[in-house]
Amino acid sequence: MAEGIDPLELMPVSRMARPLRALLRGWAGVVLGFLYLPIAFMVLFSFGESRTPGLPFRGPTLHWYQEMLSNGVLMEAVWTSIQLAAVATTLSTLIGTMAAFPLVRSGFRSAGAARIVFTLPIMLPGALIGIALLIFFRRALGVDLSFWTVVMGHIVFTMPFVVLIVSARLQGFDRNLEWAAADLGASPARAMRHVVLPLIAPAIVAGALISVTLSIDEFVITFFTVGPQSTLPTYIYTQIKFGVTPEVNAVATVLLLGTVLLLGLAWAAAGQARRLSRIFGRRRARERIG
Amino acid sequence: MSVPAIELVDATKRYGTSMALDRVSLRIERGEFFCLLGPSGCGKTTTLNLIGGFIPLTSGELRIEGQRVNDMPPHKRNVNTVFQNYALFPHMTVEENVAFGLRMARLGSGETATRVDEYLALVGLEAFHDRLPAQLSGGQQQRVALARALARRPAVLLLDEPLGALDLKLRKQMQVELARIHRQVGTTFVFVTHDQEEALSMATRIAVMSAGRVVQSGTPRDIYYHPVDRFVADFIGESNFLEGVAVRDGARSYVRLGGGSTVDAPADAPPGSVTLMVRPESVSVGPAPATNGEASLSGRVIHVAFIGNHTRVTVRTPAGDIVALRPHSEGSASSALDELLDQEVCAWWSPRDSTIVAHGSTEKIDERLV
């Protein structure tokens, strides 16, 4: 039985069960509406003709998307965000993947504690990290805020995700495969390249994609650590001071689309990792029986 | 004598204070099908891992084809392993798995393809080049692992309980296959197992291990009929043990058993306190021995069990219980044997079929493994 639900579980236990269930279904709809209606309106208004977004809706038009593309300052902010995401993701994927190996494999006594320390920034408030970094850069290091300070700010909170995802994958990795590679004449470096990396690649890709989406969206830490340039989120923030224009709606819609796309890819990559680990799981099960 | 394929001299492996391998010396000749046999934790897999280079020796020496390889990393050793769980690379096809070791040896692509074909044919998997390991059955994965290890044409092939994960029928089939492949390629095989039947049926020589030491090594026949001690006798097949005192009286020697009875002993029995061993299939049960000169004990049949191809008869004698295994010949239907229950009978065997064994280690063998 795949994902089927036992019909018995759906059997009403009291007369009130059926109407209650309908009520709950309605409530779930209200909650979902609360979550997604604002986003739906934002998308809708980005296609509206009116300069001040609102109902009744007139359109649709792609006018604001054209405006967006011809807005030099906005495009520069987008370009900065893309560069920032690319650099921060590359570095945090590299560092995070490398950190995952000793965290999982070294077997040193405080590995569990070390993993918590490594992943704690996920749980810390962004404002706290932002202020701490700002003080650190300006007062402790005495450097000017720039593209590189914001890169470092982004690494602080994207790297933990890479560590989490890659170490989960490494945890389920069958060390026998590395022995087999060595047995068949592969030096440690070649075993890493031909056996270990291809098998943990889905997790690395998933970690990288999540880093990209986090970095593109991040406002708070960027706000505290960025230099004179603006990124997409900080640009939107400054625009909103002058009132919400449909142009901002258009930008946000594009951002939404991009984020959903990347998260979809990350999910697919993680699924690939799960599929492979299921194969390992079966193998381990056989080993236990045998 | 020629240079042996593998030579262990006082090989010792210690983990902290526990001794995994205690001064083991072994000599495995080229072309042998050598079996390391013993219960779990006896050091047989440790021995294999030492040869493969996956764990370092604490002391002693390991030579492969005469060359000392104590400190050589596994990827430089001329041995290959079939792992217990096969350890096939799940992201590679069957063909890529078999080619992996050849690629690592930087063999040309033409030669690699020829070898892959050759060894997949050897294990009967010609039609499976493009499958992924997950798409194969356990038996097929096992064959891929075998082809992958053999394709490098190593001096020695190491097999770590490779049949353990297969069901009984497949296991029997693979035993026959392995013996054929060994004859065909002529490579030295070192095979680790806890299954005595597997060892007896395939090996040219067996080393029985216990508690980190080699207790006895020899041909399957040697070990089965002349075990050095009770541990070996117990581990390999079923045995009857009779405690007693051996007495030499001129040319004849006999053993005085508990309960006052005496039986003839094998000619080489040393005088003194001994344990006499006789295999159940060597024991006959009936009203009286058919010929003179047999060792015989009388007693009462307390149990008769039909076990398919044989019937197992247990006779309680003053010297202890004796188990006899009787094949079903045409004349003796099992129903006739059933009538033996509670009868007073004689159990006898030829003294030549009995052996004096050392008391040996009395440690209990893990029952799961027997």
Coordinates of C-alpha atoms in Angstrom, one line a residue, chain A residues 174 176-177 179-188 190 194-195 198-199 279-280 283 286-287 290, chain B residues 49 54 74-75 79-81 83 85 87-92 100-101 103-104 106 134 141 148 152:
Chain A
D174 CA 28.5 3.5 3.4
N176 CA 32.6 0.2 2.6
L177 CA 32.3 2.0 -0.7
W179 CA 37.2 0.7 1.1
A180 CA 36.1 -0.8 -2.2
A181 CA 37.4 2.1 -4.1
A182 CA 40.8 1.9 -2.3
D183 CA 40.8 -1.9 -2.9
L184 CA 40.3 -1.3 -6.6
G185 CA 43.4 0.9 -6.8
A186 CA 41.9 4.4 -6.1
S187 CA 44.1 6.7 -4.1
P188 CA 42.2 8.6 -1.4
R190 CA 40.5 9.6 -6.6
H194 CA 34.9 9.2 -8.3
V195 CA 32.9 7.7 -5.4
P198 CA 29.3 11.9 -7.0
L199 CA 27.2 10.2 -4.2
I279 CA 19.3 2.0 -1.8
F280 CA 22.0 2.2 0.9
R283 CA 21.9 -2.7 1.7
R286 CA 20.7 -6.9 4.3
E287 CA 24.0 -6.6 6.1
G290 CA 23.5 -11.6 7.0
Chain B
N49 CA 41.3 -6.9 6.4
F54 CA 42.3 -1.8 5.5
P74 CA 45.3 -0.8 0.1
H75 CA 45.3 0.9 -3.3
V79 CA 44.9 -8.1 -3.9
N80 CA 41.2 -7.4 -4.5
T81 CA 38.2 -8.0 -2.2
F83 CA 33.0 -7.4 0.3
N85 CA 27.7 -6.3 1.4
A87 CA 29.9 -2.5 -1.8
L88 CA 29.0 -1.9 -5.5
F89 CA 29.0 1.8 -6.5
P90 CA 25.3 2.6 -6.7
H91 CA 25.8 5.5 -9.1
M92 CA 27.6 3.4 -11.6
F100 CA 36.5 1.1 -12.1
G101 CA 39.5 -0.9 -11.0
R103 CA 40.4 2.8 -15.0
M104 CA 42.3 3.3 -11.7
R106 CA 45.0 3.5 -16.2
A134 CA 19.8 -1.4 -7.5
Q141 CA 25.1 -8.1 -7.3
R148 CA 34.9 -6.3 -10.5
R152 CA 42.2 -6.5 -12.1

